[in-house]
Coordinates of C-alpha atoms and ligand atoms in Angstrom, one line a residue:
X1 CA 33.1 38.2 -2.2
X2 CA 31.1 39.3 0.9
X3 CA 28.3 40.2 -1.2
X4 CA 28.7 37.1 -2.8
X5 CA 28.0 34.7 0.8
X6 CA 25.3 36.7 1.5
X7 CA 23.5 35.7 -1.6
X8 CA 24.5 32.3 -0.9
X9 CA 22.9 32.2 2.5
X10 CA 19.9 34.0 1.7
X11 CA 19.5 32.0 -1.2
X12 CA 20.4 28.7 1.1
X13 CA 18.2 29.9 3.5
X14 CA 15.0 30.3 1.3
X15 CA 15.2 26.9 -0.2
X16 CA 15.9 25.4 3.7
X17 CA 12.8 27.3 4.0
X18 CA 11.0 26.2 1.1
X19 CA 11.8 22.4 1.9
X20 CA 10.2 23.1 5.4
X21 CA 7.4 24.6 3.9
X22 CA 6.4 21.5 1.8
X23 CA 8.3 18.5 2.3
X24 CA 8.9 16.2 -0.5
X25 CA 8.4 17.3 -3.6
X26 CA 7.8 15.8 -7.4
X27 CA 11.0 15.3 -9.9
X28 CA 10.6 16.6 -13.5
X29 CA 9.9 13.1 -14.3
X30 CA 7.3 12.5 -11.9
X31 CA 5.7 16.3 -12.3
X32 CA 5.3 14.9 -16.4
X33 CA 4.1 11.8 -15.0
X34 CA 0.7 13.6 -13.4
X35 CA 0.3 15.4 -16.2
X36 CA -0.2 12.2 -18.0
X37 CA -3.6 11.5 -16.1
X38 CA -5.0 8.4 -18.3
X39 CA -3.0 5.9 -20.2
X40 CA -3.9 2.5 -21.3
X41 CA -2.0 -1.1 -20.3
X42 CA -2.0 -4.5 -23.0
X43 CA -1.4 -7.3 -21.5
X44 CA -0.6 -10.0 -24.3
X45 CA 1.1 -13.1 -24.9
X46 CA 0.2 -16.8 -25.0
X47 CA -2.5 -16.4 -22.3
X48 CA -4.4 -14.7 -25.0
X49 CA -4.2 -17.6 -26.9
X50 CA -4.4 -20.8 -24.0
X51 CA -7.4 -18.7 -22.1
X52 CA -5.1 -18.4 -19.0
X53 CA -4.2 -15.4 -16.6
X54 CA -1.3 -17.0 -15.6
X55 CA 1.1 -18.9 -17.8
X56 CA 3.4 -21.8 -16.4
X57 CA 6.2 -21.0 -18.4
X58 CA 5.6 -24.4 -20.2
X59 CA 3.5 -23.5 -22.8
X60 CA 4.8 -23.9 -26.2
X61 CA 5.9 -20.8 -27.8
X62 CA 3.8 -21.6 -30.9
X63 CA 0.7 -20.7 -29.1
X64 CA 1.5 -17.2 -29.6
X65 CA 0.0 -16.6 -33.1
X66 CA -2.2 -13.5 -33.8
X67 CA -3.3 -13.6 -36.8
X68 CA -3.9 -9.7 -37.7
X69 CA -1.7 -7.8 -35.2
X70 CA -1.4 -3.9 -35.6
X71 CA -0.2 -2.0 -33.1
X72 CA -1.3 1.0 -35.1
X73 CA -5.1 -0.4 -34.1
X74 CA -4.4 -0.4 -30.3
X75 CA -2.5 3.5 -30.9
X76 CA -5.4 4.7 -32.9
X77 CA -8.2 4.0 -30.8
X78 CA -5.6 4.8 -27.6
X79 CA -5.2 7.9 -29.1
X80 CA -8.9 8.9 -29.8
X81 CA -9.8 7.6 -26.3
X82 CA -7.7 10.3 -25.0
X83 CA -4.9 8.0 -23.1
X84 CA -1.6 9.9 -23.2
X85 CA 0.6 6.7 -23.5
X86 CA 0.6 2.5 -23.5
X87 CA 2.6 0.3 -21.3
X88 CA 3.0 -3.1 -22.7
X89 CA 3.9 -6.3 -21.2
X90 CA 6.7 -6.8 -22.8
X91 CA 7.0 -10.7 -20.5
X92 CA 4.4 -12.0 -18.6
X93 CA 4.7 -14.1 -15.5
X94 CA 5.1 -17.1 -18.0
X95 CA 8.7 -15.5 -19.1
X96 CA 7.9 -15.1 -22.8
X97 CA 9.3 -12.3 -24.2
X98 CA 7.2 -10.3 -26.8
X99 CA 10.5 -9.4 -28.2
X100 CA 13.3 -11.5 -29.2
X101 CA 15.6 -11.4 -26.4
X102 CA 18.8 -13.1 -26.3
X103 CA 18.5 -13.8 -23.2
X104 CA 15.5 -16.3 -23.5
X105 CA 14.4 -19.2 -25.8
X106 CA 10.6 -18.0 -24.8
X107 CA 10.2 -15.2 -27.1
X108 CA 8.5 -14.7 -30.4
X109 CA 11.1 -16.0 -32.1
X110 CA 10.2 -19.3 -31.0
X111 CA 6.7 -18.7 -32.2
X112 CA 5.4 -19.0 -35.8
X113 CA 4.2 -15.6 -35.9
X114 CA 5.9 -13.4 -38.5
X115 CA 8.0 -17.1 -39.5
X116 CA 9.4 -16.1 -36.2
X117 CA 10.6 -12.8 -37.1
X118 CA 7.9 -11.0 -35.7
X119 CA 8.7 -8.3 -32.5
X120 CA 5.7 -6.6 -30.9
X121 CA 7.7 -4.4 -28.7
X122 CA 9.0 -2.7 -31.9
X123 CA 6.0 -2.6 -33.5
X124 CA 4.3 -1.1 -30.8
X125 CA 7.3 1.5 -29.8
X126 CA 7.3 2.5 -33.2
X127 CA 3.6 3.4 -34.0
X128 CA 3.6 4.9 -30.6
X129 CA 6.3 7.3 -31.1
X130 CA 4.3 8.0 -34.6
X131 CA 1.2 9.1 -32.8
X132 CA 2.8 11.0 -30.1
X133 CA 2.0 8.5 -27.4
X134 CA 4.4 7.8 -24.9
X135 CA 5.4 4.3 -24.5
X136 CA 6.7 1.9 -21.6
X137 CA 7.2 -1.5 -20.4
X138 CA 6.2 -3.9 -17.8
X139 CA 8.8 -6.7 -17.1
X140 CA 7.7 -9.2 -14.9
X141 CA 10.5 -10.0 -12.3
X142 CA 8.7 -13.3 -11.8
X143 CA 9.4 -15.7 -14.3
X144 CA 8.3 -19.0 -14.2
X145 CA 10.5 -20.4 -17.4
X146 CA 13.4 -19.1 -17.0
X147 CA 15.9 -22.0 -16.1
X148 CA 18.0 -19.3 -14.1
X149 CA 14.9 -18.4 -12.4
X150 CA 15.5 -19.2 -8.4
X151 CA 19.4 -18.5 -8.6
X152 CA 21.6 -15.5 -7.9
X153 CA 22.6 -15.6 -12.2
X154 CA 18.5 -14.7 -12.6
X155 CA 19.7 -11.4 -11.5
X156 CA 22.0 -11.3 -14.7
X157 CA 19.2 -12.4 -16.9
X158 CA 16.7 -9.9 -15.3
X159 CA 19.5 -7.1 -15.7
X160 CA 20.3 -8.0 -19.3
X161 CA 16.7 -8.7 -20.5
X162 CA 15.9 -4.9 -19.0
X163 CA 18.7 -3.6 -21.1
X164 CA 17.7 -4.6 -24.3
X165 CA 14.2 -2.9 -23.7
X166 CA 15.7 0.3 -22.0
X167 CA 18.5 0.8 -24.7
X168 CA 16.4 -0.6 -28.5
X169 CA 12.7 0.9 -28.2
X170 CA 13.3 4.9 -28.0
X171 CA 12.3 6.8 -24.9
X172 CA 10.4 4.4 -22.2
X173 CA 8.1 6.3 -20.1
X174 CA 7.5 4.3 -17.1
X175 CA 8.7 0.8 -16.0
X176 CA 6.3 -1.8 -14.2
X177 CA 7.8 -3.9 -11.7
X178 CA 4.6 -6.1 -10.9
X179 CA 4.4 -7.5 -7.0
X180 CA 3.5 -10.8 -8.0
X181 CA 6.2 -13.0 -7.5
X182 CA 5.1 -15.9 -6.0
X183 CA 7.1 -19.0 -6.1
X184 CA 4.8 -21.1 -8.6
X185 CA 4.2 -25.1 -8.1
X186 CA 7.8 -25.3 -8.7
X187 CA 8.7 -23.9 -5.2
X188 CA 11.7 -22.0 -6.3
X189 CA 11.8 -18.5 -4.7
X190 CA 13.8 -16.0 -6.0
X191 CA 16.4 -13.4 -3.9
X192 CA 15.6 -10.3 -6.4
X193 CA 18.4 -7.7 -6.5
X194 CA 16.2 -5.0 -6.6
X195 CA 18.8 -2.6 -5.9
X196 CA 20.7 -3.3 -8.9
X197 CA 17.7 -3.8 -11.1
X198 CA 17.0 0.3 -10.1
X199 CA 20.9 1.4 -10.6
X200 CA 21.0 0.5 -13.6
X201 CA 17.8 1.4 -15.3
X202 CA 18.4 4.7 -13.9
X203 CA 21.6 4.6 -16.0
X204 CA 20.2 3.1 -18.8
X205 CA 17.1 5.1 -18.9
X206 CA 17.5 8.3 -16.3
X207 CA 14.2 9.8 -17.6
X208 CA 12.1 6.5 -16.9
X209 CA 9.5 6.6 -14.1
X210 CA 10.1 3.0 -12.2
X211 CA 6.8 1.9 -10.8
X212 CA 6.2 -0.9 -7.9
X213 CA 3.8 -1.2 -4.8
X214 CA 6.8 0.9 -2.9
X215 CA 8.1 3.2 -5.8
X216 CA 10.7 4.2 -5.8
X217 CA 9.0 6.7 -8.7
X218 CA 5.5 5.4 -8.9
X219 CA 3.3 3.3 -6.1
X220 CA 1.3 0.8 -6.6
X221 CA -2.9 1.9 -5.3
X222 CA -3.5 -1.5 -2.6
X223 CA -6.5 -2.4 -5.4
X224 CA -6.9 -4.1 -8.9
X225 CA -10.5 -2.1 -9.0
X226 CA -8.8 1.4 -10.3
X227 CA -10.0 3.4 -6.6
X228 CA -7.2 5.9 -5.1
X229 CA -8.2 6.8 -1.4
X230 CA -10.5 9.7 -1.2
X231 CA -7.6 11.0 1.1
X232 CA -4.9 10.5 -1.1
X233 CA -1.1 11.5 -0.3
X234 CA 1.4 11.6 -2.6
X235 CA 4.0 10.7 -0.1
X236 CA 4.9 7.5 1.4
X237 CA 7.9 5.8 3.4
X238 CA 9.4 3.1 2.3
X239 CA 11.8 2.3 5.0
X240 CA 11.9 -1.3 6.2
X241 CA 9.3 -2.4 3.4
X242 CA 9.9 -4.2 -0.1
X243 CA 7.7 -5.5 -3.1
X244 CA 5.4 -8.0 -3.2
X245 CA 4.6 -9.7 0.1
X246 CA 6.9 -7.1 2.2
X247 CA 4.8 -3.9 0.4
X248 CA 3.1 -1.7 3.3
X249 CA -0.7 -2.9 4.3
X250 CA -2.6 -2.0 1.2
X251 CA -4.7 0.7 2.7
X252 CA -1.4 2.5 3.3
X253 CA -0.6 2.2 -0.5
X254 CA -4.1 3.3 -1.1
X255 CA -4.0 6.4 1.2
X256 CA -0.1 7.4 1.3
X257 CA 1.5 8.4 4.4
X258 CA 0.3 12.2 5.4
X259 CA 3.9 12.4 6.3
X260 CA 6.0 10.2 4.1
X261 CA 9.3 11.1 3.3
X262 CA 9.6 10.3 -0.5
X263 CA 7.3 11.7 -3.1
X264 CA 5.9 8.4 -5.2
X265 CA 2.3 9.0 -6.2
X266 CA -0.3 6.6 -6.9
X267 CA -1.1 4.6 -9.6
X268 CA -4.4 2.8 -10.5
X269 CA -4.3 -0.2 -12.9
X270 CA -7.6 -1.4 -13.5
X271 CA -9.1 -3.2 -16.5
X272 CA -11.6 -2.6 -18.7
X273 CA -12.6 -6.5 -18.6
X274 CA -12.7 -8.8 -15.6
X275 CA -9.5 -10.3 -16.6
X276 CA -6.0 -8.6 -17.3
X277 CA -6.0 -10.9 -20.5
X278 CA -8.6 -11.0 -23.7
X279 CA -11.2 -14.2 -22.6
X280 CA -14.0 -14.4 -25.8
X281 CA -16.1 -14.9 -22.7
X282 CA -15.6 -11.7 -21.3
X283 CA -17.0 -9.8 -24.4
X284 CA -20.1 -9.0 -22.6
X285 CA -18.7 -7.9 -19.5
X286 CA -16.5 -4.9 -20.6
X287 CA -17.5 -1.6 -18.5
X288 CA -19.5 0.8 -19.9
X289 CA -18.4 4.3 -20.5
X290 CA -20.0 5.5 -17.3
X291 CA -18.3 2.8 -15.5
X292 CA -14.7 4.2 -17.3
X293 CA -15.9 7.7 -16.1
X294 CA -17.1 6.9 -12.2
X295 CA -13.0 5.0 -12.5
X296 CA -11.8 8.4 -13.8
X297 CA -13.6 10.0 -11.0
X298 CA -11.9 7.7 -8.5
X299 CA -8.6 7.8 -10.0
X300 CA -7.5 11.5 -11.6
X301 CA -10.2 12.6 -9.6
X302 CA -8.4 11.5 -6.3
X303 CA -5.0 13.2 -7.5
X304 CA -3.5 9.5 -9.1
X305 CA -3.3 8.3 -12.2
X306 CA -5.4 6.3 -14.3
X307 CA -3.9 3.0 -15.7
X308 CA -6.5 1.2 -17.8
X309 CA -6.3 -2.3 -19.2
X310 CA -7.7 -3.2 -23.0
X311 CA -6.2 -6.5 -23.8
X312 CA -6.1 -7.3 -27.8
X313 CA -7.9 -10.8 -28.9
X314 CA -6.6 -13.7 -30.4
X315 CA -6.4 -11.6 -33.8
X316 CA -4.0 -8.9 -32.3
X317 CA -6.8 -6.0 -32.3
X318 CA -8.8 -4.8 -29.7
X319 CA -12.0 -6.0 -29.9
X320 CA -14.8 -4.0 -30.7
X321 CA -16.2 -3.8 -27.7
X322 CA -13.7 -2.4 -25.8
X323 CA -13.0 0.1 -28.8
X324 CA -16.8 1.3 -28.5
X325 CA -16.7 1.5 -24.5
X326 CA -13.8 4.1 -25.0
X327 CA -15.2 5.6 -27.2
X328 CA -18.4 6.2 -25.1
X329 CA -16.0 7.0 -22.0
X330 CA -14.0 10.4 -24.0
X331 CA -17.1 11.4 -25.5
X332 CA -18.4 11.3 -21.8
X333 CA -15.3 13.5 -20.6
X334 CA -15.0 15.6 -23.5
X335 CA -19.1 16.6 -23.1
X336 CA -18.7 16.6 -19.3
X337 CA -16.0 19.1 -18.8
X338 CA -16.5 20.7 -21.6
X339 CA -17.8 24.3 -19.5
X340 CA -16.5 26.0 -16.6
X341 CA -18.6 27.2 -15.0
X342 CA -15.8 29.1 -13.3
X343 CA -13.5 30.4 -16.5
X344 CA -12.4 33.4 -15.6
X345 CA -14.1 34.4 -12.2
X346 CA -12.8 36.7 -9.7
X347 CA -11.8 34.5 -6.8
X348 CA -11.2 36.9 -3.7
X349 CA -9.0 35.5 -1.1
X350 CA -9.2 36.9 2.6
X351 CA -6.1 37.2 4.7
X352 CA -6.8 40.2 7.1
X353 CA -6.7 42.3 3.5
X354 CA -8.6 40.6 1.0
X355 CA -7.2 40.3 -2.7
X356 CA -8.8 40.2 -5.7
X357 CA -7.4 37.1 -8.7
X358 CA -8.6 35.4 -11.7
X359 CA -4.9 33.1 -11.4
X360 CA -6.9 29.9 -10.1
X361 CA -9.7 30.4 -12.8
X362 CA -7.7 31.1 -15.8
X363 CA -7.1 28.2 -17.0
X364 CA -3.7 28.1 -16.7
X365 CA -2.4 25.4 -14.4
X366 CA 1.0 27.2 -13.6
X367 CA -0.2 30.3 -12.5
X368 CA -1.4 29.8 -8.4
X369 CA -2.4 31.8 -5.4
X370 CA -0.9 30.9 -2.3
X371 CA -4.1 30.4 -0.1
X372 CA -5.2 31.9 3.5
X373 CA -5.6 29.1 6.3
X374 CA -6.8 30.7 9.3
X375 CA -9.6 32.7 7.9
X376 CA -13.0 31.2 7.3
X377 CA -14.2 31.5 4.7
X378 CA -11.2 32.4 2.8
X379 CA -11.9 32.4 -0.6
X380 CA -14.9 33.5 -2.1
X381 CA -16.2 33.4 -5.8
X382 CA -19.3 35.4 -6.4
X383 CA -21.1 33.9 -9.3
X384 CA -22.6 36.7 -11.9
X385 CA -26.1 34.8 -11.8
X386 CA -26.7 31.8 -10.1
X387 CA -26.2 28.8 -12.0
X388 CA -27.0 24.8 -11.3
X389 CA -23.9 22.9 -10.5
X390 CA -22.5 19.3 -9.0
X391 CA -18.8 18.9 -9.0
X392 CA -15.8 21.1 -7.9
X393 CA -12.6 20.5 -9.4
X394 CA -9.6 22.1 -7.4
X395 CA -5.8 21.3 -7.7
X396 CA -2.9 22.0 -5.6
X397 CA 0.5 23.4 -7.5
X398 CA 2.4 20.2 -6.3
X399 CA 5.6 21.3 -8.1
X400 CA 6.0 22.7 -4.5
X401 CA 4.3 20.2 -2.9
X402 CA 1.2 18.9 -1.1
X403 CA -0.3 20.6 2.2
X404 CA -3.7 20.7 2.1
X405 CA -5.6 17.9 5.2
X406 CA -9.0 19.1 5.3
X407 CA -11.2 21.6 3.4
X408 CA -14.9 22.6 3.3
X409 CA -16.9 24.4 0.3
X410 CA -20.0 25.5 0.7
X411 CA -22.4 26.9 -1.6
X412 CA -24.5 29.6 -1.3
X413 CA -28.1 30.2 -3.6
X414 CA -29.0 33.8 -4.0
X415 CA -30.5 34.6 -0.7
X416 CA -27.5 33.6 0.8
X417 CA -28.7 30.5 2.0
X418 CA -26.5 27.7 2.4
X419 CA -27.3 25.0 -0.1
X420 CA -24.9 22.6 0.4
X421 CA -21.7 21.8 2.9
X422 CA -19.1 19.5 1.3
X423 CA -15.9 18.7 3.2
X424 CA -13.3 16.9 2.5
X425 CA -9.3 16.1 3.4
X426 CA -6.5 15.4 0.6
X427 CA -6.5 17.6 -3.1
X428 CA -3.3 17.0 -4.2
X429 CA -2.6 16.8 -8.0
X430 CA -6.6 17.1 -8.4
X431 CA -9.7 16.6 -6.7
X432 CA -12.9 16.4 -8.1
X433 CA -15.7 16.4 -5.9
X434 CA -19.2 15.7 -7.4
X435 CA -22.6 16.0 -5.4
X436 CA -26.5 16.3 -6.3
X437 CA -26.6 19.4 -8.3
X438 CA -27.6 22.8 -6.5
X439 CA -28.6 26.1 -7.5
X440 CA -25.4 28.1 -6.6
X441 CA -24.6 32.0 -6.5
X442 CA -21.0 31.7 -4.1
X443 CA -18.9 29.4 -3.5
X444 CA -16.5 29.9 -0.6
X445 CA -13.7 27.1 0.1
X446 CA -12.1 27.0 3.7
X447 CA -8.7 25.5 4.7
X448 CA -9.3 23.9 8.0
X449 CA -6.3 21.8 7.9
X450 CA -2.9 21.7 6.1
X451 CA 0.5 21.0 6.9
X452 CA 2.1 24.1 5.9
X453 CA 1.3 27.2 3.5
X454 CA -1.3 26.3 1.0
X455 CA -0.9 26.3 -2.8
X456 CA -3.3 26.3 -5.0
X457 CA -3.2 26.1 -9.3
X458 CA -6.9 25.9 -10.3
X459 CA -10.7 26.2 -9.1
X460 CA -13.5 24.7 -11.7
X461 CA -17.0 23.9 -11.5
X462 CA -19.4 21.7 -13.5
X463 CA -22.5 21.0 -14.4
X464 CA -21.9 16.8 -15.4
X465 CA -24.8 14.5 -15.6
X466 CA -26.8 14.0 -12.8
X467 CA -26.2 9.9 -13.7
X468 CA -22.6 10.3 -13.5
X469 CA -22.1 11.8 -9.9
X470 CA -20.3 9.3 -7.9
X471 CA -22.8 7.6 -6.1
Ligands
FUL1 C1 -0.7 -8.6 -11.1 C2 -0.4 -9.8 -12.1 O1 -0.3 -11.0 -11.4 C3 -1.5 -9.8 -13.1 O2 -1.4 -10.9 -14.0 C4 -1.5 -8.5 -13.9 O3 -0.3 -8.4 -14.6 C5 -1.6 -7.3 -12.9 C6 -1.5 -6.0 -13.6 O4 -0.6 -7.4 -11.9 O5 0.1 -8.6 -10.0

């Protein structure tokens, strides 16, 4: 028995410890989350169809008429573009529902689509789940036909509506609470039980990342232009703030708080036209694939995640356009990281002794080193010949948590000469620096500043094309 408490206070010890070491760290949910990196967004409804980005709410449901919809399109091309997972507006600001819900008479089943029979939600959860893509649901809390909508029973309704996607459509990844919730040229302003909304999704759905400008799993960037802060935390405090127009400033969201007490990382939603919505108009103006990769850059290369838009057309397809431009933009990743430069290289890491591991260049993105702080510089990777190279990839093993405030790399040519200095503050999940190619024979890295013990997963180097270094 004696034996027994002493386990349980070293054991409770270590993981006080532990917490003091890191702070906040990630939930299973969230940890898969990261993983995720890139995933695409479809906005659709009747603004397709009335050329609108916001609905009243008074359009008539027969608008909504695709006339070729397959969700087995949008999953393909999803799927070769290399997104991990969609997230659908299931309803709009306008309050139709994509599926029919028996809690609205704005649905599909109003529409002529399908003789009114027609469910997009299914469709779309189903070839999802097909292709091995995970799938989720934005559900606007503003609702601008809903007769309810501006009285305590709109709670009900909200609650309800969330329940029939969280319980009929398989496993939803993440749930999108979006900020926007104005009170419309109606004036009615709606007391959103926010706290109830997140009970019971969590009981309806406890594997479900919940996303809004504050979290609680997921925060919302501060931009519509897909940019994560170069110093990017994956912590922020919540306390005293709500969504919409009582978020924190947006250059908090954009940044984090260095000390925040939650863990609720960053996401970027951006689309790939001006508009959330398909416009005909817009067909010229969907970015290129370098434009997709400089977004991946600021995105997953800032330690977020990467939430891009590709709204179908009037048919129910993505257009080709936006098909081609993803195509362009995974080619563009696939040829770009294709080499590391550093697979495999002894990294040696100086603490007073130095040691001698190939863990942060294997590959392997749960094998780490936990990194020296006071020693400059204290890592070192000592190239067999010296090779032309522009971007540094590093991550931290965030499963513990995120330390690291300020790091320098410099690289060295083969006389020893310093090429270049880069420095820079947050790494987080991952941090890809790029810079005007040099010719490099050592690299060393340097922890100026971090909050507590450094951990560290991978090292990688590139060679990408000099056009695509962030300008
Ligand atoms: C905003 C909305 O008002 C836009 O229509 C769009 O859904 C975007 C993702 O979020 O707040």
């Amino acid at each position: 028995m004696k034996y027994l408490l002493f386990l349980f206070f070293i054991g409770y010890n270590l993981s006080v410890c532990a917490q003091k070491r890191t702070g906040p760290v990630p939930t299973s949910e969230q940890l898969e989350w990261h993983e995720m990196e890139f995933y695409l967004f479809i906005h659709f409804g009747p603004n397709t169809f009335t050329d609108v980005e916001w609905g009243t709410g008074k359009e008539d449901a027969k608008v909504f008429n695709p006339t070729a919809l397959d969700c087995n399109q949008w999953v393909k091309i999803a799927k070769q573009a290399g997104a991990k997972g969609i997230i659908l507006t299931a309803k709009h600001h306008d309050g139709f529902c994509l599926w029919p819900s028996n809690y609205s008479t704005h649905t599909v089943r109003e529409s002529n689509w399908k003789k009114g029979r027609g469910n997009v939600v299914r469709e779309l959860s189903i070839a999802c789940e097909n292709a091995g893509l995970k799938f989720g649901v934005y559900i606007s809390p503003w609702d601008r036909n809903h007769p309810k909508y501006g009285t305590p029973q709109y709670n009900d309704v909200y609650v309800r509506t969330m329940t029939e996607l969280l319980t009929n459509y398989g496993r939803i990844f993440e749930l999108w609470w979006d900020g926007a919730n104005g009170e419309g040229p109606n004036g009615k302003k709606q007391a959103y039980d926010f706290r109830r909304f997140e009970k019971m999704a969590r009981t309806l759905s406890p594997r479900s990342v919940i996303f809004s400008d504050i979290g609680p799993d997921i925060r919302w960037v501060g931009n519509e232009r897909g940019h994560a802060g170069e110093t990017n935390w994956n912590l922020l405090d919540t306390a005293g703030f709500s969504r919409g127009i009582g978020a924190p400033p947006t250059d908090t969201l954009n940044r984090g708080n260095e000390n925040g007490h939650q863990w609720i990382p960053a996401e970027c939603d951006v689309s790939i036209r001006p508009g959330w919505f398909y416009h005909k108009r817009e067909d010229s103006l969907v970015k290129t694939p370098a434009q997709l990769f400089d977004l991946y850059l600021k995105s997953v290369g800032r330690g977020a995640n990467f939430l891009l838009n590709v709204p179908p057309d009037q048919r129910g397809l993505f257009h080709s356009a936006d098909s081609a431009s993803l195509m362009g933009f995974k080619r563009l990743l696939d040829e770009n990281f294709k080499t590391n430069l550093l697979k495999n290289a002894v990294v040696e890491l100086r603490n007073g002794k130095i040691k001698k591991t190939k863990k942060l260049t294997d590959g392997y993105t749960d094998t780490y080193e936990s990194l020296p702080t006071a020693t400059d510089p204290g890592i070192s990777i000592e190239l067999e010949k010296e090779i032309m190279l522009n971007t540094i990839s590093l991550r931290e093993y965030i499963n513990v948590g995120q330390t690291v405030k300020k790091f320098t790399i410099r690289l060295l040519d083969k006389q020893n000469d310093l090429a270049r200095e880069i420095q820079a503050t947050t790494i987080g999940r991952k941090r890809i620096l790029t810079f005007p190619g040099v010719k490099v024979k050592k690299i060393t890295i340097t922890i100026l500043e971090a909050k507590a013990a450094v951990v560290i997963s991978e090292i990688a180097a590139y060679n990408i094309d000099e056009g695509l270094v962030e300008k």
